[in-house]
Coordinates of C-alpha atoms in Angstrom, one line a residue:
Chain A
M163 CA -36.3 -9.0 -15.4
S164 CA -38.6 -9.5 -18.4
D165 CA -39.0 -12.9 -20.1
G166 CA -41.4 -11.7 -22.8
I167 CA -44.5 -13.1 -21.0
E168 CA -46.4 -10.2 -19.4
G169 CA -48.5 -10.4 -16.4
D170 CA -47.7 -13.9 -15.2
A171 CA -45.1 -13.5 -12.5
S172 CA -45.3 -17.1 -11.4
V173 CA -44.3 -18.5 -14.8
S174 CA -41.4 -16.1 -14.8
D175 CA -40.3 -17.0 -11.3
E176 CA -40.5 -20.7 -12.2
R177 CA -38.3 -20.3 -15.2
E178 CA -35.8 -18.2 -13.4
R179 CA -35.7 -20.8 -10.6
A180 CA -35.0 -23.5 -13.2
F181 CA -32.3 -21.4 -14.8
N182 CA -30.6 -20.7 -11.4
E183 CA -30.8 -24.3 -10.5
R184 CA -29.0 -25.3 -13.7
L185 CA -26.3 -22.8 -12.8
D186 CA -26.0 -24.1 -9.3
R187 CA -25.7 -27.7 -10.5
S188 CA -23.1 -26.6 -13.0
L189 CA -25.3 -27.8 -15.9
K190 CA -24.9 -26.0 -19.2
I191 CA -27.4 -23.5 -20.4
E192 CA -28.4 -24.4 -24.0
P193 CA -29.9 -22.2 -26.7
T194 CA -33.3 -23.8 -26.1
N195 CA -33.3 -23.2 -22.3
W196 CA -35.0 -20.1 -20.9
M197 CA -32.5 -17.5 -19.8
P198 CA -32.8 -14.0 -18.4
D199 CA -32.5 -11.2 -20.9
A200 CA -29.5 -9.7 -19.1
Y201 CA -27.7 -13.1 -19.3
R202 CA -28.4 -13.3 -23.0
K203 CA -27.3 -9.7 -23.6
T204 CA -24.1 -10.1 -21.6
L205 CA -23.2 -13.3 -23.5
V206 CA -23.9 -11.7 -26.9
R207 CA -21.7 -8.8 -25.9
Q208 CA -18.9 -11.0 -24.6
I209 CA -18.9 -13.6 -27.4
S210 CA -19.2 -11.1 -30.2
Q211 CA -16.4 -9.0 -28.6
H212 CA -14.4 -12.1 -28.5
A213 CA -15.2 -12.9 -32.2
H214 CA -14.3 -9.4 -33.2
S215 CA -11.0 -9.7 -31.4
E216 CA -10.2 -12.8 -33.5
I217 CA -11.1 -11.1 -36.7
V218 CA -9.4 -7.7 -36.0
G219 CA -6.5 -9.8 -34.4
M220 CA -5.8 -11.2 -37.8
L221 CA -4.5 -7.8 -39.0
P222 CA -1.4 -7.1 -36.9
E223 CA 0.1 -10.5 -37.6
G224 CA -1.4 -10.7 -41.1
N225 CA 0.9 -7.7 -41.8
W226 CA 3.8 -10.1 -41.7
I227 CA 2.6 -13.0 -43.7
T228 CA 3.9 -11.6 -47.0
R229 CA 7.2 -10.8 -45.2
A230 CA 7.9 -13.8 -43.0
P231 CA 11.6 -14.6 -43.3
S232 CA 11.4 -18.4 -44.2
L233 CA 8.9 -20.6 -46.0
Q234 CA 8.4 -22.6 -42.8
R235 CA 7.6 -19.5 -40.7
K236 CA 5.4 -18.2 -43.4
L237 CA 3.3 -21.4 -43.5
I238 CA 3.0 -21.5 -39.8
L239 CA 2.0 -17.8 -39.6
L240 CA -0.5 -18.2 -42.4
A241 CA -2.1 -21.2 -40.8
K242 CA -2.3 -19.4 -37.5
V243 CA -4.0 -16.3 -38.9
Q244 CA -6.3 -18.7 -40.7
D245 CA -7.1 -20.4 -37.4
E246 CA -8.1 -16.9 -36.1
A247 CA -10.6 -16.5 -38.9
G248 CA -11.9 -19.9 -38.0
H249 CA -12.2 -18.9 -34.3
G250 CA -14.1 -15.8 -35.4
L251 CA -16.5 -18.0 -37.3
Y252 CA -17.1 -20.4 -34.4
L253 CA -17.7 -17.5 -32.1
Y254 CA -20.1 -15.7 -34.3
S255 CA -22.0 -18.9 -34.7
A256 CA -22.0 -19.4 -30.9
A257 CA -23.4 -15.8 -30.5
E258 CA -25.9 -16.5 -33.3
T259 CA -27.5 -19.2 -31.1
L260 CA -28.5 -16.4 -28.9
G261 CA -30.5 -14.8 -31.7
T262 CA -28.2 -12.1 -33.0
P263 CA -27.2 -12.5 -36.7
R264 CA -23.5 -12.3 -37.6
D265 CA -24.1 -9.3 -40.0
E266 CA -25.6 -7.4 -37.1
M267 CA -22.6 -8.0 -34.9
V268 CA -20.2 -7.1 -37.7
A269 CA -22.2 -3.9 -38.4
A270 CA -21.8 -3.0 -34.7
L271 CA -18.1 -3.5 -35.0
H272 CA -17.8 -1.3 -38.1
A273 CA -20.0 1.4 -36.5
G274 CA -17.6 1.6 -33.6
K275 CA -20.3 0.4 -31.2
A276 CA -18.7 -3.0 -30.4
K277 CA -15.4 -3.5 -28.7
Y278 CA -12.6 -5.9 -29.5
S279 CA -9.4 -6.6 -27.5
S280 CA -7.5 -3.4 -27.2
I281 CA -4.2 -5.2 -27.7
F282 CA -4.7 -5.3 -31.4
N283 CA -4.6 -1.5 -31.5
Y284 CA -0.8 -1.8 -31.1
P285 CA 1.4 -2.0 -34.2
T286 CA 3.6 -4.9 -35.4
L287 CA 6.7 -2.9 -36.4
Q288 CA 9.1 -5.8 -37.0
W289 CA 9.2 -9.6 -37.3
A290 CA 9.8 -10.2 -33.6
D291 CA 6.4 -8.7 -32.9
V292 CA 4.9 -11.7 -34.4
G293 CA 6.7 -13.9 -31.9
A294 CA 5.8 -11.6 -29.0
I295 CA 2.1 -11.7 -30.0
G296 CA 2.1 -15.5 -30.1
W297 CA 4.0 -15.8 -26.8
L298 CA 2.5 -13.0 -24.8
V299 CA -0.9 -12.2 -26.4
D300 CA -1.9 -15.7 -27.1
G301 CA -0.4 -16.8 -23.8
A302 CA -2.6 -14.2 -22.0
A303 CA -5.6 -15.2 -24.2
I304 CA -5.3 -18.9 -23.2
I305 CA -5.3 -18.0 -19.5
N306 CA -8.4 -15.9 -20.1
Q307 CA -10.0 -18.6 -22.2
I308 CA -9.4 -21.9 -20.5
P309 CA -11.9 -21.1 -17.8
I310 CA -14.5 -20.3 -20.4
T311 CA -14.4 -23.9 -21.6
R312 CA -16.3 -24.5 -18.3
C313 CA -18.6 -21.5 -18.5
S314 CA -22.3 -21.9 -18.2
Y315 CA -23.4 -21.3 -21.8
G316 CA -23.0 -24.6 -23.7
P317 CA -22.2 -23.3 -27.3
Y318 CA -19.6 -20.8 -26.0
A319 CA -18.0 -23.4 -23.7
R320 CA -17.7 -26.0 -26.5
A321 CA -16.4 -23.5 -29.1
M322 CA -13.7 -22.5 -26.5
V323 CA -12.5 -26.1 -26.2
R324 CA -11.3 -26.2 -29.8
I325 CA -10.1 -22.6 -29.8
C326 CA -7.9 -23.2 -26.7
K327 CA -6.2 -26.2 -28.3
E328 CA -5.3 -24.1 -31.3
E329 CA -4.3 -21.2 -29.1
S330 CA -1.8 -23.3 -27.2
F331 CA -0.2 -24.2 -30.5
H332 CA -0.1 -20.5 -31.4
Q333 CA 1.5 -19.7 -28.1
R334 CA 4.2 -22.2 -28.7
Q335 CA 4.9 -21.0 -32.2
G336 CA 5.3 -17.5 -30.8
F337 CA 7.7 -18.7 -28.1
D338 CA 9.6 -20.6 -30.7
I339 CA 10.1 -17.4 -32.9
M340 CA 11.3 -15.6 -29.7
W341 CA 13.6 -18.4 -28.8
T342 CA 15.2 -18.5 -32.3
L343 CA 15.6 -14.7 -32.3
A344 CA 16.9 -14.5 -28.7
H345 CA 19.5 -17.1 -29.5
G346 CA 20.3 -15.7 -32.9
T347 CA 22.6 -12.8 -34.0
P348 CA 22.9 -9.8 -31.7
E349 CA 20.6 -7.9 -34.0
Q350 CA 18.0 -10.6 -33.8
H351 CA 18.3 -10.7 -30.0
A352 CA 17.8 -6.9 -30.0
M353 CA 14.6 -7.4 -32.1
A354 CA 13.3 -9.9 -29.5
Q355 CA 14.0 -7.5 -26.6
D356 CA 12.4 -4.6 -28.5
A357 CA 9.3 -6.6 -29.1
L358 CA 9.0 -7.7 -25.4
D359 CA 9.6 -4.0 -24.4
R360 CA 6.6 -2.9 -26.4
W361 CA 4.2 -5.8 -25.9
W362 CA 4.7 -6.6 -22.2
W363 CA 2.5 -3.9 -20.6
P364 CA -0.3 -4.1 -23.2
A365 CA -0.3 -7.9 -22.6
V366 CA -0.6 -7.4 -18.8
M367 CA -3.5 -5.0 -19.5
M368 CA -5.3 -7.6 -21.6
F369 CA -7.0 -9.0 -18.4
G370 CA -8.9 -5.8 -18.1
P371 CA -9.2 -3.2 -15.3
P372 CA -8.3 -4.2 -11.7
D373 CA -11.1 -6.0 -9.8
T374 CA -11.8 -2.8 -7.8
D375 CA -12.9 -1.1 -11.1
S376 CA -14.3 -3.9 -13.2
T377 CA -18.0 -3.3 -13.9
H378 CA -18.9 -6.7 -15.1
N379 CA -17.0 -9.0 -12.8
E380 CA -19.5 -9.7 -10.1
Q381 CA -22.6 -10.5 -12.1
S382 CA -20.6 -12.6 -14.6
L383 CA -19.0 -14.6 -11.8
R384 CA -22.5 -15.4 -10.4
W385 CA -23.7 -16.5 -13.9
K386 CA -20.6 -18.6 -14.4
I387 CA -19.7 -16.7 -17.5
K388 CA -16.6 -15.7 -15.8
L389 CA -14.9 -18.0 -13.3
F390 CA -11.9 -16.0 -12.1
T391 CA -11.4 -12.3 -11.6
N392 CA -9.3 -10.1 -13.8
D393 CA -6.6 -9.8 -11.2
E394 CA -6.4 -13.5 -10.5
L395 CA -5.9 -14.2 -14.2
R396 CA -3.4 -11.4 -14.6
Q397 CA -1.4 -12.8 -11.7
K398 CA -1.4 -16.3 -13.3
F399 CA -0.1 -14.8 -16.5
I400 CA 2.7 -12.9 -14.8
D401 CA 3.8 -16.0 -12.8
Q402 CA 3.8 -18.1 -15.9
T403 CA 5.6 -15.6 -18.2
V404 CA 8.4 -14.2 -16.1
P405 CA 10.3 -17.5 -15.9
Q406 CA 9.8 -17.9 -19.7
A407 CA 11.4 -14.5 -20.3
E408 CA 14.3 -15.6 -18.1
Q409 CA 14.6 -18.8 -20.2
L410 CA 14.8 -16.6 -23.3
G411 CA 17.4 -14.4 -21.8
L412 CA 15.2 -11.3 -22.2
V413 CA 14.5 -8.6 -19.7
I414 CA 10.9 -7.7 -18.7
P415 CA 10.6 -3.9 -18.9
D416 CA 9.6 -3.4 -15.3
P417 CA 12.2 -2.2 -12.7
H418 CA 9.8 -3.1 -9.9
L419 CA 9.3 -6.7 -10.9
R420 CA 10.2 -9.0 -8.0
W421 CA 9.5 -12.4 -6.6
N422 CA 7.5 -12.4 -3.3
A423 CA 8.7 -15.6 -1.6
E424 CA 6.0 -15.3 1.1
K425 CA 3.1 -15.0 -1.3
E426 CA 4.8 -17.2 -3.9
H427 CA 3.9 -14.7 -6.6
Y428 CA 5.7 -12.1 -8.7
E429 CA 4.9 -8.5 -8.0
I430 CA 4.9 -6.0 -10.7
G431 CA 5.2 -2.2 -10.9
S432 CA 2.1 -0.1 -11.3
I433 CA 0.1 -0.5 -14.5
D434 CA -0.5 2.6 -16.6
W435 CA -4.3 2.5 -16.6
D436 CA -4.5 5.9 -18.2
E437 CA -2.9 4.3 -21.3
F438 CA -5.3 1.4 -21.1
Y439 CA -8.4 3.6 -21.1
R440 CA -7.0 5.9 -23.7
V441 CA -6.5 3.0 -26.1
I442 CA -10.0 1.7 -25.3
R443 CA -11.4 5.1 -26.0
G444 CA -10.0 4.9 -29.5
D445 CA -6.7 6.7 -29.2
G446 CA -4.3 3.8 -29.4
P447 CA -1.7 3.8 -32.2
C448 CA -3.8 1.7 -34.6
N449 CA -7.5 1.9 -33.6
K450 CA -8.4 3.9 -36.7
D451 CA -6.3 1.8 -39.1
R452 CA -7.7 -1.5 -37.8
L453 CA -11.3 -0.5 -38.0
Q454 CA -10.8 1.2 -41.4
T455 CA -9.1 -1.9 -42.8
R456 CA -12.0 -4.1 -41.7
I457 CA -14.5 -1.6 -43.1
E458 CA -12.7 -1.5 -46.4
A459 CA -12.5 -5.3 -46.7
W460 CA -16.3 -5.4 -46.1
E461 CA -17.2 -2.6 -48.5
E462 CA -14.9 -3.8 -51.2
G463 CA -16.3 -7.2 -50.9
A464 CA -19.9 -6.1 -51.1
W465 CA -20.2 -6.7 -54.9
V466 CA -18.9 -10.3 -54.4
R467 CA -21.5 -11.1 -51.7
E468 CA -24.2 -9.5 -53.8
A469 CA -23.1 -11.6 -56.8
A470 CA -23.1 -14.8 -54.8
A471 CA -26.6 -14.0 -53.4
E472 CA -27.9 -13.2 -56.9
Y473 CA -26.4 -16.3 -58.4
A474 CA -28.0 -18.4 -55.7
R475 CA -31.3 -16.7 -56.2
K476 CA -31.1 -17.4 -60.0
R477 CA -30.3 -21.1 -59.3
G478 CA -33.1 -21.3 -56.8
A479 CA -35.6 -19.8 -59.3
Q480 CA -34.4 -22.1 -62.0
S481 CA -34.7 -25.3 -59.9
A482 CA -38.1 -24.2 -58.7
S483 CA -39.4 -23.6 -62.2
P484 CA -41.0 -26.7 -64.0
Chain B
M208 CA 24.4 -18.1 -61.1
I209 CA 22.6 -20.5 -63.3
A210 CA 24.9 -23.2 -64.7
T211 CA 23.9 -24.1 -68.2
A212 CA 25.5 -27.6 -68.1
R213 CA 23.4 -28.8 -65.2
D214 CA 20.6 -31.3 -65.3
P215 CA 17.6 -29.7 -67.1
R216 CA 15.4 -31.3 -64.5
V217 CA 16.6 -28.6 -62.1
E218 CA 15.2 -25.9 -64.3
Y219 CA 12.1 -27.9 -65.0
V220 CA 11.4 -28.5 -61.3
M221 CA 12.2 -24.9 -60.4
R222 CA 9.5 -23.8 -62.9
L223 CA 6.9 -25.9 -61.1
G224 CA 8.1 -24.7 -57.7
D225 CA 8.1 -21.0 -58.7
N226 CA 4.6 -21.2 -60.2
A227 CA 3.3 -22.4 -56.8
L228 CA 5.5 -20.1 -54.8
V229 CA 4.6 -16.9 -56.6
L230 CA 0.9 -17.6 -56.7
A231 CA 0.9 -18.6 -53.0
Q232 CA 2.7 -15.3 -52.2
R233 CA 0.0 -13.4 -54.1
L234 CA -2.8 -15.2 -52.4
C235 CA -1.6 -14.9 -48.9
A236 CA -1.8 -11.1 -49.2
W237 CA -5.6 -11.5 -49.3
I238 CA -5.9 -12.9 -45.7
A239 CA -7.9 -10.7 -43.5
H240 CA -9.1 -8.7 -46.5
A241 CA -11.4 -11.1 -48.2
P242 CA -15.0 -10.3 -49.1
V243 CA -16.4 -12.7 -46.5
M244 CA -14.6 -14.5 -43.6
E245 CA -15.2 -17.9 -45.2
E246 CA -13.1 -16.7 -48.1
D247 CA -10.3 -15.7 -45.7
V248 CA -10.2 -19.3 -44.7
A249 CA -10.5 -20.7 -48.2
L250 CA -7.9 -18.4 -49.7
A251 CA -5.5 -19.2 -46.9
N252 CA -6.1 -22.9 -47.6
V253 CA -5.2 -22.6 -51.3
S254 CA -2.2 -20.4 -50.4
L255 CA -1.0 -22.9 -47.8
D256 CA -1.3 -25.8 -50.3
L257 CA 0.7 -23.9 -52.9
F258 CA 3.4 -22.9 -50.4
G259 CA 3.6 -26.6 -49.5
Q260 CA 3.8 -27.5 -53.2
A261 CA 6.6 -24.9 -53.7
R262 CA 8.6 -26.4 -50.8
L263 CA 8.3 -29.9 -52.3
W264 CA 9.4 -28.8 -55.8
L265 CA 12.1 -26.4 -54.7
G266 CA 13.5 -28.8 -52.1
Y267 CA 13.8 -31.3 -54.9
A268 CA 15.3 -28.8 -57.3
G269 CA 18.0 -28.1 -54.7
E270 CA 18.8 -31.7 -54.3
L271 CA 19.0 -32.3 -58.0
E272 CA 21.3 -29.2 -58.4
G273 CA 23.5 -30.4 -55.5
A274 CA 24.9 -26.9 -55.0
G275 CA 23.6 -26.4 -51.4
R276 CA 20.6 -24.3 -52.3
D277 CA 17.5 -25.1 -50.2
E278 CA 13.9 -24.0 -50.4
D279 CA 14.6 -20.7 -48.6
H280 CA 17.6 -20.0 -50.7
F281 CA 15.5 -20.3 -53.8
A282 CA 12.6 -18.3 -52.3
F283 CA 14.5 -15.5 -50.7
H284 CA 17.9 -15.1 -52.3
R285 CA 17.2 -15.1 -56.0
A286 CA 16.6 -11.9 -58.1
A287 CA 13.5 -11.8 -60.4
S288 CA 15.5 -12.9 -63.4
G289 CA 16.3 -16.2 -61.5
F290 CA 12.6 -17.0 -61.2
R291 CA 11.1 -19.4 -63.7
N292 CA 7.3 -19.1 -63.1
V293 CA 4.9 -18.3 -65.9
L294 CA 3.9 -14.6 -66.1
L295 CA 0.2 -15.4 -65.3
V296 CA 0.9 -16.2 -61.6
E297 CA 2.8 -13.0 -60.9
R298 CA 0.0 -10.7 -62.1
P299 CA -1.3 -8.5 -59.3
N300 CA -4.3 -9.6 -57.2
G301 CA -6.5 -6.8 -58.4
D302 CA -10.0 -7.3 -57.2
F303 CA -11.6 -10.6 -56.2
A304 CA -12.6 -11.2 -59.9
A305 CA -9.0 -10.8 -61.1
T306 CA -7.8 -13.1 -58.3
T307 CA -10.4 -15.7 -59.2
V308 CA -9.8 -15.6 -63.0
R309 CA -6.0 -15.8 -62.5
G310 CA -6.5 -18.7 -60.1
Y311 CA -8.9 -20.5 -62.5
F312 CA -6.6 -20.2 -65.5
F313 CA -3.7 -21.5 -63.5
D314 CA -5.5 -24.2 -61.5
L315 CA -6.9 -25.7 -64.7
W316 CA -3.5 -25.8 -66.3
S317 CA -1.9 -27.1 -63.2
Y318 CA -4.4 -29.8 -62.7
L319 CA -3.8 -31.1 -66.3
A320 CA 0.0 -30.7 -66.0
L321 CA 0.1 -32.6 -62.7
G322 CA -2.0 -35.4 -64.3
E323 CA 0.8 -35.8 -66.8
L324 CA 3.6 -35.5 -64.3
A325 CA 2.0 -38.2 -62.1
R326 CA 3.2 -40.6 -64.8
S327 CA 6.7 -39.2 -64.9
R328 CA 9.6 -41.6 -65.1
D329 CA 11.2 -39.6 -62.3
E330 CA 9.6 -41.2 -59.2
R331 CA 10.0 -38.2 -57.0
I332 CA 8.3 -35.9 -59.6
A333 CA 5.5 -38.5 -60.0
A334 CA 5.0 -38.7 -56.3
I335 CA 4.9 -35.0 -55.8
A336 CA 2.5 -34.6 -58.7
G337 CA 0.2 -37.3 -57.4
K338 CA 0.0 -35.7 -54.0
T339 CA -0.4 -32.1 -55.2
R340 CA -2.9 -33.0 -57.9
K341 CA -5.5 -33.9 -55.3
E342 CA -5.2 -30.4 -53.7
T343 CA -5.2 -28.8 -57.1
A344 CA -8.5 -30.6 -58.0
Y345 CA -10.0 -28.8 -55.0
H346 CA -8.5 -25.4 -56.0
L347 CA -9.9 -25.9 -59.5
R348 CA -13.4 -26.8 -58.2
R349 CA -13.4 -23.7 -56.0
S350 CA -12.0 -21.2 -58.6
E351 CA -14.4 -22.6 -61.3
D352 CA -17.3 -22.3 -58.9
W353 CA -16.5 -18.7 -58.2
L354 CA -15.8 -17.9 -61.9
I355 CA -19.3 -19.1 -62.7
R356 CA -21.0 -17.3 -59.8
L357 CA -19.2 -14.0 -60.5
G358 CA -19.8 -14.3 -64.3
D359 CA -23.4 -15.1 -63.9
G360 CA -24.0 -13.0 -60.8
T361 CA -24.9 -9.3 -61.0
P362 CA -24.2 -7.0 -63.9
E363 CA -21.3 -5.5 -61.8
S364 CA -19.7 -8.9 -61.0
H365 CA -20.1 -9.9 -64.7
A366 CA -18.4 -6.8 -65.9
R367 CA -15.6 -7.1 -63.4
T368 CA -15.0 -10.7 -64.3
Q369 CA -15.1 -10.1 -68.0
H370 CA -12.6 -7.3 -67.5
A371 CA -10.3 -9.6 -65.6
V372 CA -10.6 -12.2 -68.3
N373 CA -9.8 -9.7 -71.0
D374 CA -6.8 -8.5 -69.0
L375 CA -5.4 -11.9 -68.2
W376 CA -6.1 -13.8 -71.3
R377 CA -2.8 -12.7 -72.9
Y378 CA -0.9 -14.6 -70.1
T379 CA -2.7 -17.9 -70.8
G380 CA -0.6 -19.0 -73.8
E381 CA 2.8 -19.2 -72.2
P382 CA 2.2 -22.4 -70.1
F383 CA 1.5 -24.3 -73.3
L384 CA 4.6 -23.3 -75.1
R385 CA 7.3 -25.9 -75.5
D386 CA 10.9 -24.9 -75.2
E387 CA 14.2 -26.9 -75.1
I388 CA 13.8 -27.7 -71.4
D389 CA 10.3 -29.1 -72.1
A390 CA 11.6 -31.0 -75.1
A391 CA 14.5 -32.5 -73.1
M392 CA 12.2 -33.6 -70.3
L393 CA 9.7 -35.1 -72.8
D394 CA 12.5 -37.1 -74.4
A395 CA 13.7 -38.3 -71.0
G396 CA 10.2 -39.5 -70.1
V397 CA 10.3 -37.1 -67.2
G398 CA 8.0 -34.4 -68.5
F399 CA 5.2 -33.9 -71.0
D400 CA 4.5 -31.9 -74.1
P401 CA 2.8 -28.7 -72.8
A402 CA 1.2 -28.1 -76.2
T403 CA -1.0 -31.3 -75.8
L404 CA -2.7 -29.7 -72.8
L405 CA -4.1 -26.8 -74.8
D406 CA -7.1 -28.6 -76.2
P407 CA -8.4 -30.0 -73.0
W408 CA -7.7 -26.6 -71.3
N409 CA -9.6 -24.7 -74.0
E410 CA -12.5 -27.2 -73.9
R411 CA -13.0 -26.8 -70.2
V412 CA -12.6 -23.1 -70.3
R413 CA -15.3 -22.9 -73.0
S414 CA -17.7 -24.9 -71.0
A415 CA -17.1 -22.9 -67.8
F416 CA -17.3 -19.6 -69.7
S417 CA -20.5 -20.7 -71.2
A418 CA -22.0 -21.4 -67.8
A419 CA -20.5 -18.1 -66.5
T420 CA -21.9 -16.2 -69.5
L421 CA -18.4 -14.9 -70.2
A422 CA -16.8 -14.2 -73.6
I423 CA -13.4 -15.6 -74.6
P424 CA -11.3 -12.7 -75.9
S425 CA -10.1 -12.9 -79.5
D426 CA -6.8 -11.1 -78.9
P427 CA -4.3 -13.5 -80.4
W428 CA -1.0 -12.2 -79.0
M429 CA 0.2 -14.1 -76.0
Q430 CA 2.8 -12.7 -73.6
R431 CA 5.8 -15.0 -72.7
G432 CA 9.1 -14.9 -70.9
G433 CA 8.6 -16.1 -67.4
K434 CA 9.8 -19.6 -68.0
S435 CA 13.2 -18.2 -69.1
G436 CA 13.4 -15.5 -66.4
L437 CA 12.0 -12.5 -68.3
H438 CA 9.2 -11.3 -66.1
T439 CA 6.6 -8.5 -65.9
E440 CA 7.4 -5.4 -63.8
Q441 CA 5.3 -6.7 -61.0
L442 CA 7.4 -9.6 -59.9
S443 CA 10.3 -7.5 -58.5
Y444 CA 7.9 -5.7 -56.2
L445 CA 6.5 -9.0 -55.0
L446 CA 10.0 -10.2 -54.3
A447 CA 11.1 -7.0 -52.7
E448 CA 8.4 -7.4 -50.1
M449 CA 8.9 -11.2 -49.7
Q450 CA 12.7 -11.1 -49.5
A451 CA 13.4 -7.9 -47.6
L452 CA 13.9 -9.4 -44.1
P453 CA 16.2 -12.4 -44.9
R454 CA 18.1 -10.3 -47.4
S455 CA 18.7 -7.6 -44.8
M456 CA 20.3 -10.2 -42.4
P457 CA 21.9 -12.8 -44.7
E458 CA 23.8 -14.4 -41.8
A459 CA 20.7 -14.9 -39.6
A460 CA 18.7 -18.1 -39.2
W461 CA 15.0 -17.8 -38.6

């Protein structure tokens, strides 16, 4: 493991020992602390991926802002999507503390080199999808993210505290949309069921591949970037969500779903991992559209960013002149 | 649908609400498509404020009318001819320059108008104007800032901004025209004379344009009609998108 200082193994060992000791004592690693390159790289990958998910995640719900069915719903949805932009900004900032500029991360996204949560490659076909995203996708995100508030990297952990508070509001707004639809007209109830049918499995897959196949699990657990395994978090989500679906009077689209009284957990049918990997590879229903939309926004905005930079340059030149 | 014998305040307050509603609806379409992420946040803020303003005005219009129409009824169940916003706010988003220029023209008018309405004899109008003027002061600061940056930025941003100005200038006369509703509200001490805002509006525009190195068009013809329900073609598309869902299930609650 290189630390940039060549030929002095004892300095390197000493720094690594100090780093590991901080981890063992559950102290935060801060941007000014020495850290192994691989730790830094893993964090940049994870945090930027998380930031991209927030930004790309604005698109499926953003679809429905202009078409929300009441002013109240419209305001809430607009505020929620705005929160996601804010989350993206905190997260890019957290990643920047590790030395990678935002533009570089965004360029990696646009070049198709960086990943974002695959869930956003599914379409929002009708209004209830906005409810299902809030309820299921944000519900899953919270379960994934709450442990990160205790992760070892300080800026990431602190960004997640605020993000989780807002996410829990988002989850409730989603549930509230589903509740209203499920208790509305028969047509509205059918909309809610249709959305659950399409979003359930993708939400279950959000926790990533099973522990047996997950490549990053072990190292990330040791570094305290990850505190629970994919399957542990997935189980938590299922146990939490099944009773909520019952409250809503909606049916989870899984004939094998059953309560295991002995284990005190729900058991689900088998997950279609072929679909999961297919969507990750780029063949989900919306992968191309999502990325293209982000690229277009970026490219169409280039002249605005150039104008702002040029204006700032002129002002700077003016104030610098006598 | 519109009773002529009703309190002219209904019409008057509807105009204020519709201006805010239609511009808010235009702006919210930018979210996730802005030139930088910070602008996604900023445009969402302005849109949120304007939707909030629309709810206050339309809620009050419904109360004054007393016919059981609430904010959502006004927003989702009126045809274009029932809307009373000025034409300016319904103009399409276009590029970021067009959105900025449209916003600047409206924000400045709105800021001046709300200053007058804050002194209205109608306490509710005065209260809403007092609250919303603070938000509008921020909108104006932001749109003026961008106007100057884009005008005095690069040759491309200058050309785009001047183009937007030339395109939108013809919609800047209508807000200052006084009709019988304005006259009735002026007489009642509820409203103000819109013509009196023209000089301060022009003065600030001249100063901002000078900083932005933009030229004021000389085209004298000013389009009008929105305040009495005669709109441009673009409004019905905006409404078709906004109203589709509640109109498709009129018996549903959301």
